[in-house]
GROMACS .gro file of C-alpha atoms in nm:
model
  445
    1MET     CA    1   9.053  13.101   9.182
    2GLU     CA    2   9.123  13.010   9.544
    3ARG     CA    3   9.469  12.882   9.453
    4GLN     CA    4   9.553  13.206   9.274
    5ILE     CA    5   9.438  13.418   9.568
    6THR     CA    6   9.618  13.194   9.819
    7SER     CA    7   9.939  13.221   9.620
    8PHE     CA    8   9.902  13.599   9.597
    9ILE     CA    9   9.848  13.623   9.973
   10ARG     CA   10  10.165  13.417  10.024
   11ALA     CA   11  10.351  13.675   9.817
   12LEU     CA   12  10.206  13.957  10.028
   13ARG     CA   13  10.307  13.789  10.352
   14ALA     CA   14  10.658  13.733  10.218
   15SER     CA   15  10.676  14.109  10.157
   16ASP     CA   16  10.582  14.187  10.519
   17VAL     CA   17  10.214  14.261  10.456
   18ARG     CA   18  10.017  14.112  10.742
   19VAL     CA   19   9.719  13.908  10.620
   20SER     CA   20   9.513  13.712  10.871
   21THR     CA   21   9.312  13.400  10.794
   22GLY     CA   22   8.989  13.599  10.817
   23GLU     CA   23   9.121  13.858  10.573
   24ALA     CA   24   9.223  13.582  10.332
   25ILE     CA   25   8.867  13.445  10.342
   26ASP     CA   26   8.727  13.795  10.285
   27ALA     CA   27   8.959  13.836   9.985
   28THR     CA   28   8.836  13.510   9.832
   29ARG     CA   29   8.476  13.622   9.875
   30ALA     CA   30   8.556  13.963   9.725
   31VAL     CA   31   8.710  13.800   9.417
   32SER     CA   32   8.409  13.570   9.378
   33VAL     CA   33   8.196  13.885   9.350
   34ALA     CA   34   8.436  14.105   9.152
   35GLY     CA   35   8.558  13.839   8.909
   36TYR     CA   36   8.861  13.869   8.682
   37SER     CA   37   8.706  14.052   8.388
   38ASP     CA   38   8.765  14.405   8.522
   39ARG     CA   39   9.128  14.429   8.635
   40ALA     CA   40   9.089  14.769   8.806
   41PHE     CA   41   8.781  14.652   8.995
   42LEU     CA   42   8.960  14.334   9.104
   43LYS     CA   43   9.256  14.541   9.227
   44ASP     CA   44   9.032  14.773   9.430
   45ALA     CA   45   8.841  14.481   9.581
   46LEU     CA   46   9.158  14.306   9.695
   47ARG     CA   47   9.323  14.625   9.820
   48CYS     CA   48   9.023  14.700  10.043
   49THR     CA   49   9.051  14.361  10.212
   50LEU     CA   50   9.428  14.306  10.224
   51ALA     CA   51   9.607  14.643  10.254
   52LYS     CA   52   9.559  14.816  10.591
   53SER     CA   53   9.808  15.104  10.576
   54PRO     CA   54   9.960  15.337  10.315
   55GLU     CA   55  10.286  15.141  10.326
   56GLU     CA   56  10.105  14.811  10.272
   57ALA     CA   57   9.903  14.967   9.989
   58VAL     CA   58  10.224  15.055   9.804
   59THR     CA   59  10.355  14.700   9.842
   60PHE     CA   60  10.018  14.561   9.739
   61ASP     CA   61  10.011  14.768   9.417
   62GLU     CA   62  10.360  14.653   9.318
   63LEU     CA   63  10.283  14.286   9.377
   64PHE     CA   64   9.941  14.303   9.213
   65ASP     CA   65  10.083  14.450   8.892
   66ALA     CA   66  10.349  14.178   8.883
   67TYR     CA   67  10.127  13.884   8.984
   68PHE     CA   68   9.804  13.963   8.799
   69ALA     CA   69   9.956  14.041   8.461
   70PRO     CA   70   9.690  14.129   8.202
   71ARG     CA   71   9.754  13.802   8.018
   72SER     CA   72   9.668  13.597   8.325
   73LEU     CA   73   9.323  13.757   8.346
   74ASN     CA   74   9.212  13.649   8.000
   75SER     CA   75   9.100  13.309   8.120
   76SER     CA   76   8.964  13.176   8.445
   77SER     CA   77   9.146  12.945   8.681
   78GLN     CA   78   8.924  12.657   8.578
   79ASP     CA   79   9.015  12.702   8.210
   80GLN     CA   80   9.382  12.707   8.305
   81ASP     CA   81   9.343  12.390   8.513
   82ASN     CA   82   9.170  12.211   8.224
   83GLN     CA   83   9.439  12.325   7.984
   84ASN     CA   84   9.716  12.209   8.218
   85SER     CA   85   9.555  11.870   8.276
   86GLU     CA   86   9.505  11.813   7.901
   87GLN     CA   87   9.854  11.918   7.802
   88SER     CA   88  10.061  11.786   8.092
   89ASP     CA   89  10.092  11.439   7.938
   90ALA     CA   90  10.161  11.580   7.595
   91SER     CA   91  10.413  11.837   7.712
   92SER     CA   92  10.698  11.590   7.694
   93GLU     CA   93  10.610  11.516   7.327
   94ILE     CA   94  10.624  11.880   7.215
   95ASP     CA   95  10.938  11.950   7.015
   96PRO     CA   96  11.092  12.267   7.167
   97VAL     CA   97  11.245  12.358   6.831
   98ASP     CA   98  10.910  12.344   6.654
   99LEU     CA   99  10.751  12.535   6.944
  100MET     CA  100  11.000  12.819   6.934
  101GLU     CA  101  10.999  12.840   6.553
  102SER     CA  102  10.620  12.849   6.540
  103GLY     CA  103  10.612  13.204   6.671
  104ASP     CA  104  10.294  13.121   6.866
  105GLU     CA  105  10.349  13.342   7.171
  106ALA     CA  106  10.046  13.201   7.352
  107ALA     CA  107  10.169  12.843   7.311
  108ILE     CA  108  10.521  12.939   7.420
  109ALA     CA  109  10.387  13.123   7.726
  110SER     CA  110  10.170  12.823   7.818
  111ALA     CA  111  10.466  12.588   7.784
  112LEU     CA  112  10.676  12.817   8.004
  113GLU     CA  113  10.402  12.824   8.268
  114ARG     CA  114  10.376  12.445   8.270
  115ALA     CA  115  10.751  12.415   8.304
  116ALA     CA  116  10.758  12.671   8.586
  117ASN     CA  117  10.489  12.479   8.772
  118ALA     CA  118  10.670  12.150   8.715
  119VAL     CA  119  10.995  12.277   8.871
  120ASP     CA  120  10.817  12.479   9.147
  121ALA     CA  121  10.970  12.807   9.031
  122ASP     CA  122  10.741  12.999   9.268
  123ASP     CA  123  10.936  12.851   9.560
  124ILE     CA  124  11.239  13.064   9.472
  125ARG     CA  125  11.387  13.259   9.767
  126PHE     CA  126  11.714  13.412   9.651
  127SER     CA  127  11.824  13.587   9.333
  128THR     CA  128  12.115  13.344   9.303
  129GLN     CA  129  11.860  13.068   9.229
  130ILE     CA  130  11.731  13.232   8.908
  131ALA     CA  131  11.984  13.060   8.683
  132TYR     CA  132  11.919  12.722   8.844
  133TYR     CA  133  11.541  12.736   8.802
  134ALA     CA  134  11.578  12.866   8.445
  135GLN     CA  135  11.797  12.566   8.359
  136GLN     CA  136  11.543  12.331   8.513
  137MET     CA  137  11.264  12.491   8.308
  138VAL     CA  138  11.462  12.454   7.985
  139ARG     CA  139  11.526  12.089   8.066
  140GLU     CA  140  11.156  12.038   8.141
  141MET     CA  141  11.066  12.190   7.801
  142GLY     CA  142  11.296  11.954   7.613
  143GLY     CA  143  11.630  12.127   7.630
  144GLU     CA  144  11.812  11.794   7.605
  145ARG     CA  145  11.657  11.733   7.263
  146ILE     CA  146  11.789  12.069   7.147
  147GLN     CA  147  12.131  11.967   7.275
  148GLU     CA  148  12.116  11.634   7.091
  149ARG     CA  149  12.026  11.804   6.762
  150LEU     CA  150  12.301  12.057   6.821
  151MET     CA  151  12.561  11.780   6.866
  152GLN     CA  152  12.440  11.610   6.550
  153ALA     CA  153  12.478  11.936   6.358
  154PHE     CA  154  12.836  11.976   6.483
  155GLN     CA  155  12.921  11.619   6.383
  156GLN     CA  156  12.820  11.685   6.021
  157ARG     CA  157  13.126  11.906   5.977
  158SER     CA  158  12.965  12.084   5.687
  159GLU     CA  159  12.841  12.430   5.600
  160GLU     CA  160  12.481  12.314   5.638
  161GLY     CA  161  12.562  12.164   5.977
  162ASP     CA  162  12.728  12.487   6.096
  163THR     CA  163  12.424  12.689   5.985
  164GLU     CA  164  12.192  12.449   6.167
  165ALA     CA  165  12.410  12.467   6.478
  166GLU     CA  166  12.399  12.846   6.480
  167ARG     CA  167  12.021  12.836   6.442
  168LEU     CA  168  11.984  12.592   6.732
  169ILE     CA  169  12.219  12.796   6.952
  170ASP     CA  170  12.013  13.110   6.891
  171LEU     CA  171  11.693  12.917   6.959
  172ARG     CA  172  11.828  12.772   7.284
  173ARG     CA  173  11.950  13.117   7.392
  174ASP     CA  174  11.604  13.261   7.325
  175LEU     CA  175  11.437  12.981   7.522
  176THR     CA  176  11.678  13.027   7.813
  177MET     CA  177  11.620  13.403   7.824
  178ARG     CA  178  11.243  13.351   7.829
  179ALA     CA  179  11.281  13.099   8.110
  180ARG     CA  180  11.497  13.346   8.307
  181GLU     CA  181  11.236  13.618   8.258
  182ARG     CA  182  10.969  13.384   8.390
  183VAL     CA  183  11.180  13.290   8.694
  184GLN     CA  184  11.268  13.657   8.750
  185ARG     CA  185  10.895  13.729   8.769
  186SER     CA  186  10.856  13.458   9.034
  187TYR     CA  187  11.146  13.605   9.227
  188ASP     CA  188  11.000  13.957   9.211
  189ILE     CA  189  10.668  13.825   9.344
  190PHE     CA  190  10.769  13.557   9.593
  191GLY     CA  191  11.142  13.567   9.650
  192LYS     CA  192  11.232  13.933   9.688
  193GLY     CA  193  11.021  13.978  10.002
  194GLU     CA  194  11.158  13.664  10.164
  195THR     CA  195  11.512  13.767  10.075
  196GLU     CA  196  11.452  14.104  10.239
  197GLN     CA  197  11.316  13.933  10.550
  198PHE     CA  198  11.621  13.705  10.560
  199ARG     CA  199  11.854  14.006  10.535
  200ASN     CA  200  11.662  14.187  10.808
  201GLU     CA  201  11.679  13.887  11.040
  202PHE     CA  202  12.051  13.860  10.974
  203ALA     CA  203  12.101  14.231  11.047
  204GLU     CA  204  11.899  14.211  11.370
  205ASN     CA  205  12.125  13.935  11.497
  206LYS     CA  206  12.449  14.086  11.369
  207LYS     CA  207  12.686  14.224  11.631
  208LEU     CA  208  12.650  14.598  11.652
  209SER     CA  209  13.027  14.631  11.671
  210ALA     CA  210  13.043  14.478  11.321
  211ILE     CA  211  12.786  14.713  11.166
  212GLU     CA  212  12.934  14.896  10.868
  213LEU     CA  213  12.837  15.228  10.715
  214SER     CA  214  12.660  15.048  10.430
  215ASP     CA  215  12.434  14.876  10.686
  216MET     CA  216  12.314  15.194  10.855
  217ALA     CA  217  12.019  15.262  10.624
  218ARG     CA  218  11.880  14.912  10.685
  219MET     CA  219  11.947  14.935  11.059
  220LYS     CA  220  11.752  15.261  11.086
  221VAL     CA  221  11.454  15.096  10.919
  222LEU     CA  222  11.480  14.798  11.154
  223VAL     CA  223  11.502  15.023  11.460
  224ALA     CA  224  11.190  15.209  11.343
  225ARG     CA  225  11.004  14.878  11.302
  226ILE     CA  226  11.112  14.760  11.646
  227ALA     CA  227  11.006  15.091  11.800
  228LYS     CA  228  10.667  15.067  11.631
  229ARG     CA  229  10.626  14.706  11.743
  230LEU     CA  230  10.709  14.790  12.104
  231ALA     CA  231  10.494  15.103  12.094
  232VAL     CA  232  10.190  14.906  11.979
  233LYS     CA  233  10.252  14.640  12.241
  234HIS     CA  234  10.298  14.874  12.537
  235SER     CA  235  10.051  15.149  12.449
  236ARG     CA  236   9.746  14.924  12.455
  237ARG     CA  237   9.502  15.018  12.724
  238ARG     CA  238   9.417  14.735  12.954
  239ARG     CA  239   9.050  14.649  12.945
  240LYS     CA  240   8.878  14.651  13.279
  241LYS     CA  241   8.753  14.306  13.362
  242ASN     CA  242   8.545  14.176  13.649
  243ARG     CA  243   8.819  13.983  13.813
  244GLY     CA  244   9.073  14.027  14.088
  245GLN     CA  245   9.018  14.110  14.452
  246LEU     CA  246   8.676  14.231  14.565
  247ASP     CA  247   8.673  14.590  14.694
  248VAL     CA  248   8.421  14.557  14.978
  249ARG     CA  249   8.407  14.924  15.077
  250ARG     CA  250   8.352  15.055  14.726
  251THR     CA  251   8.100  14.780  14.655
  252MET     CA  252   7.890  14.869  14.965
  253ARG     CA  253   7.911  15.239  14.881
  254ALA     CA  254   7.807  15.180  14.519
  255ASN     CA  255   7.496  14.985  14.623
  256ALA     CA  256   7.388  15.193  14.926
  257GLY     CA  257   7.171  15.430  14.722
  258VAL     CA  258   6.972  15.157  14.547
  259ASP     CA  259   6.942  14.906  14.833
  260GLY     CA  260   7.140  14.656  14.632
  261VAL     CA  261   6.893  14.647  14.338
  262PRO     CA  262   7.067  14.585  14.106
  263PHE     CA  263   7.375  14.474  14.296
  264ASN     CA  264   7.694  14.607  14.135
  265VAL     CA  265   8.024  14.445  14.233
  266VAL     CA  266   8.339  14.661  14.236
  267TRP     CA  267   8.678  14.499  14.196
  268ARG     CA  268   9.013  14.641  14.296
  269GLN     CA  269   9.208  14.748  13.992
  270LYS     CA  270   9.584  14.775  13.988
  271ARG     CA  271   9.685  15.117  13.862
  272ARG     CA  272   9.920  15.114  13.569
  273GLU     CA  273  10.223  15.338  13.613
  274LYS     CA  274  10.347  15.555  13.331
  275PRO     CA  275  10.702  15.467  13.225
  276LYS     CA  276  10.981  15.697  13.336
  277ILE     CA  277  11.330  15.620  13.210
  278VAL     CA  278  11.667  15.773  13.287
  279VAL     CA  279  11.925  15.635  13.045
  280ILE     CA  280  12.295  15.688  13.121
  281CYS     CA  281  12.534  15.604  12.839
  282ASP     CA  282  12.908  15.556  12.835
  283VAL     CA  283  13.012  15.704  12.499
  284SER     CA  284  13.380  15.624  12.521
  285GLY     CA  285  13.557  15.395  12.278
  286SER     CA  286  13.367  15.107  12.119
  287VAL     CA  287  13.064  15.149  12.346
  288ALA     CA  288  12.955  15.456  12.146
  289ARG     CA  289  12.829  15.239  11.861
  290TYR     CA  290  12.586  15.062  12.094
  291VAL     CA  291  12.473  15.394  12.242
  292ARG     CA  292  12.372  15.514  11.896
  293PHE     CA  293  12.121  15.231  11.852
  294LEU     CA  294  11.984  15.238  12.208
  295LEU     CA  295  11.916  15.613  12.195
  296LEU     CA  296  11.767  15.582  11.846
  297LEU     CA  297  11.533  15.309  11.968
  298LEU     CA  298  11.426  15.496  12.281
  299TRP     CA  299  11.386  15.830  12.104
  300SER     CA  300  11.167  15.660  11.843
  301MET     CA  301  10.930  15.568  12.128
  302LYS     CA  302  10.881  15.913  12.278
  303ASP     CA  303  10.505  15.878  12.240
  304VAL     CA  304  10.509  15.575  12.469
  305VAL     CA  305  10.777  15.707  12.705
  306PRO     CA  306  10.737  16.086  12.711
  307ASP     CA  307  10.915  16.101  13.048
  308LEU     CA  308  11.255  16.008  12.910
  309HIS     CA  309  11.587  16.164  13.012
  310ALA     CA  310  11.923  16.085  12.853
  311PHE     CA  311  12.277  16.144  12.978
  312ALA     CA  312  12.612  16.068  12.820
  313PHE     CA  313  12.963  16.063  12.964
  314SER     CA  314  13.316  15.950  12.932
  315ASN     CA  315  13.401  16.122  13.260
  316LYS     CA  316  13.185  16.433  13.303
  317LEU     CA  317  12.811  16.361  13.281
  318VAL     CA  318  12.625  16.563  13.013
  319ASP     CA  319  12.249  16.610  12.981
  320VAL     CA  320  12.179  16.540  12.612
  321ASP     CA  321  11.800  16.583  12.604
  322ASP     CA  322  11.818  16.921  12.430
  323ILE     CA  323  12.071  16.796  12.177
  324LEU     CA  324  11.845  16.507  12.080
  325GLU     CA  325  11.532  16.724  12.070
  326LYS     CA  326  11.672  17.006  11.856
  327ASN     CA  327  11.880  16.816  11.599
  328LYS     CA  328  11.845  16.536  11.351
  329PHE     CA  329  11.950  16.215  11.515
  330GLU     CA  330  12.276  16.163  11.325
  331ASP     CA  331  12.379  16.525  11.384
  332ALA     CA  332  12.278  16.491  11.749
  333MET     CA  333  12.494  16.179  11.795
  334ASP     CA  334  12.795  16.351  11.639
  335GLN     CA  335  12.747  16.643  11.875
  336ILE     CA  336  12.703  16.413  12.176
  337LEU     CA  337  13.027  16.234  12.095
  338ARG     CA  338  13.210  16.566  12.064
  339VAL     CA  339  13.070  16.703  12.389
  340ALA     CA  340  13.076  16.394  12.609
  341GLY     CA  341  13.300  16.144  12.436
  342MET     CA  342  13.635  16.317  12.463
  343GLY     CA  343  13.807  16.211  12.782
  344SER     CA  344  13.931  15.927  12.997
  345THR     CA  345  13.644  15.711  13.123
  346ASP     CA  346  13.556  15.777  13.488
  347TYR     CA  347  13.234  15.626  13.621
  348GLY     CA  348  13.293  15.774  13.964
  349GLU     CA  349  13.289  16.129  13.831
  350ALA     CA  350  12.976  16.055  13.627
  351TRP     CA  351  12.791  15.933  13.940
  352THR     CA  352  12.911  16.240  14.129
  353ASN     CA  353  12.771  16.470  13.857
  354LEU     CA  354  12.441  16.278  13.861
  355LYS     CA  355  12.419  16.315  14.239
  356SER     CA  356  12.487  16.688  14.240
  357GLY     CA  357  12.278  16.795  13.942
  358HIS     CA  358  12.011  16.542  13.850
  359GLU     CA  359  11.931  16.312  14.142
  360GLN     CA  360  11.582  16.465  14.168
  361LEU     CA  361  11.488  16.286  13.844
  362ILE     CA  362  11.514  15.950  14.018
  363ASP     CA  363  11.207  15.839  14.213
  364ARG     CA  364  11.006  15.523  14.277
  365ARG     CA  365  10.867  15.535  13.920
  366THR     CA  366  11.207  15.564  13.749
  367THR     CA  367  11.389  15.289  13.565
  368ILE     CA  368  11.760  15.359  13.535
  369ILE     CA  369  11.923  15.211  13.224
  370VAL     CA  370  12.302  15.213  13.219
  371LEU     CA  371  12.476  15.124  12.894
  372GLY     CA  372  12.848  15.074  12.942
  373ASP     CA  373  13.130  14.827  12.996
  374GLY     CA  374  13.203  14.945  13.351
  375ARG     CA  375  13.571  15.009  13.276
  376SER     CA  376  13.674  15.309  13.484
  377ASN     CA  377  14.052  15.321  13.436
  378HIS     CA  378  14.107  15.202  13.796
  379GLY     CA  379  13.943  15.518  13.935
  380ASN     CA  380  13.707  15.527  14.232
  381PRO     CA  381  13.383  15.363  14.102
  382ARG     CA  382  13.172  15.536  14.372
  383THR     CA  383  12.956  15.233  14.429
  384ASP     CA  384  12.809  15.414  14.730
  385LEU     CA  385  12.644  15.668  14.500
  386PHE     CA  386  12.531  15.402  14.256
  387ARG     CA  387  12.378  15.207  14.545
  388SER     CA  388  12.180  15.513  14.654
  389PHE     CA  389  12.047  15.569  14.301
  390ALA     CA  390  11.938  15.206  14.276
  391ALA     CA  391  11.763  15.230  14.613
  392ARG     CA  392  11.560  15.533  14.499
  393ALA     CA  393  11.463  15.390  14.162
  394LYS     CA  394  11.199  15.139  14.062
  395ARG     CA  395  11.453  14.926  13.875
  396THR     CA  396  11.815  14.954  13.766
  397ILE     CA  397  11.910  14.784  13.440
  398TRP     CA  398  12.270  14.753  13.324
  399LEU     CA  399  12.341  14.671  12.959
  400ASN     CA  400  12.698  14.564  12.893
  401PRO     CA  401  12.835  14.524  12.537
  402GLU     CA  402  13.118  14.301  12.657
  403PRO     CA  403  13.082  13.922  12.682
  404GLN     CA  404  13.036  13.795  13.037
  405PRO     CA  405  13.380  13.626  13.063
  406ALA     CA  406  13.533  13.976  13.033
  407TRP     CA  407  13.332  14.119  13.325
  408GLY     CA  408  13.562  14.190  13.616
  409THR     CA  409  13.883  14.159  13.417
  410GLY     CA  410  14.138  14.442  13.406
  411ASP     CA  411  13.979  14.773  13.508
  412SER     CA  412  13.620  14.643  13.484
  413GLU     CA  413  13.413  14.736  13.792
  414ILE     CA  414  13.108  14.535  13.684
  415PRO     CA  415  13.121  14.288  13.980
  416ARG     CA  416  13.102  14.584  14.223
  417TYR     CA  417  12.799  14.736  14.051
  418ARG     CA  418  12.616  14.411  13.985
  419PRO     CA  419  12.467  14.358  14.337
  420TYR     CA  420  12.271  14.683  14.307
  421CYS     CA  421  12.120  14.612  13.963
  422SER     CA  422  11.779  14.458  13.910
  423SER     CA  423  11.926  14.291  13.604
  424MET     CA  424  12.256  14.297  13.418
  425SER     CA  425  12.285  14.149  13.070
  426GLN     CA  426  12.504  14.149  12.764
  427VAL     CA  427  12.376  14.339  12.459
  428SER     CA  428  12.556  14.277  12.134
  429THR     CA  429  12.277  14.284  11.873
  430LEU     CA  430  11.967  14.481  11.787
  431LYS     CA  431  11.758  14.187  11.911
  432ASP     CA  432  11.927  14.215  12.251
  433LEU     CA  433  11.837  14.584  12.271
  434GLU     CA  434  11.477  14.508  12.177
  435ARG     CA  435  11.449  14.245  12.452
  436ALA     CA  436  11.600  14.482  12.706
  437VAL     CA  437  11.364  14.771  12.626
  438ASP     CA  438  11.067  14.534  12.613
  439ASP     CA  439  11.159  14.407  12.959
  440VAL     CA  440  11.180  14.764  13.094
  441LEU     CA  441  10.840  14.862  12.959
  442SER     CA  442  10.679  14.534  13.067
  443ALA     CA  443  10.757  14.621  13.429
  444TYR     CA  444  10.506  14.908  13.405
  445ALA     CA  445  10.222  14.687  13.279
   0.00000   0.00000   0.00000
């Protein structure tokens, strides 16, 4: 029983359902009470202990129906272990032809299960491995003996031999298809989730400049997960603990009315600032693709960063808060690119527009995030204005899509802006954007 539950929990974890060690122990105890006789009751008992959200409940239901097939609940784990131990030595002596011709579905299913366990079919990770594991199962069940009899039938060179060969071919095809179905079930339970995780990890580390239209649906899901992960991390309230520097004045005042009985100690607590972010995005050329993901990530975290202001420019700076608030994100990005993305890049003009119309947004609580390559077509970069913004702000973060060897080459003004930035880093993947936003929000902890 414990092995079945442990294996099922492994399948849940592979499908991105979080199950802690304590929850796994609770699930084992729940099954010991519920038993396997009532499938609906077993499902409810496990769902209560393992699924913690509506999304996880959906995944749980799909995996439960696939893993706990009605046939597997007809006997207990102990009966299955006894059956396996008794038949494991004899499995090699079973003639696969006699087994398949017997029509005994229970015996065939048991033989398939033993073969699947022998070749570790539950370790499958990718759909491309289905054929391999199926072949290994057929071999484990005596496929070579079928092949030998098939060769003997061909060598007879007679009508009876041809009939026997056709019969053996059909039998081997049937056995192979059953083995594939069994491996497909293992893949649906154990491999599909791990494959999805592998694809997600690959997408998170794929260069954003190489993202294709077919990848956008997956990328939106990944951005939403990252936003949720960061929101949970940075929205936790810090618990007050009796540690830090003693506040003598407040301690004396707190105990004056009771003559120090009891004596209450007051510690100085560092006040946590609320995040305030001003993000300024260069939407010219190839940089626009990176802007799409940064704004999507930040706008997915509005609950954590309600004081968020976004600007876009190629030369003239445009306030895009209203566009993002009033439109669906994809429509908003198309509109932003039309309004702010048409023109020759001019960082100097963008800083001038920020100075004249929006400088009041920048204060000691503000983190300025600049996303751009710093290429200003040899115009005046107005580093004097950028220096003044950085001096007013809490931090100034510059995210550059270009690799560092390209900084300062051609019309790049990055070396002139770099001294006034708290940090300047390359962002080329979704993981890079996550680290950058995490670093910004961590500064307010």
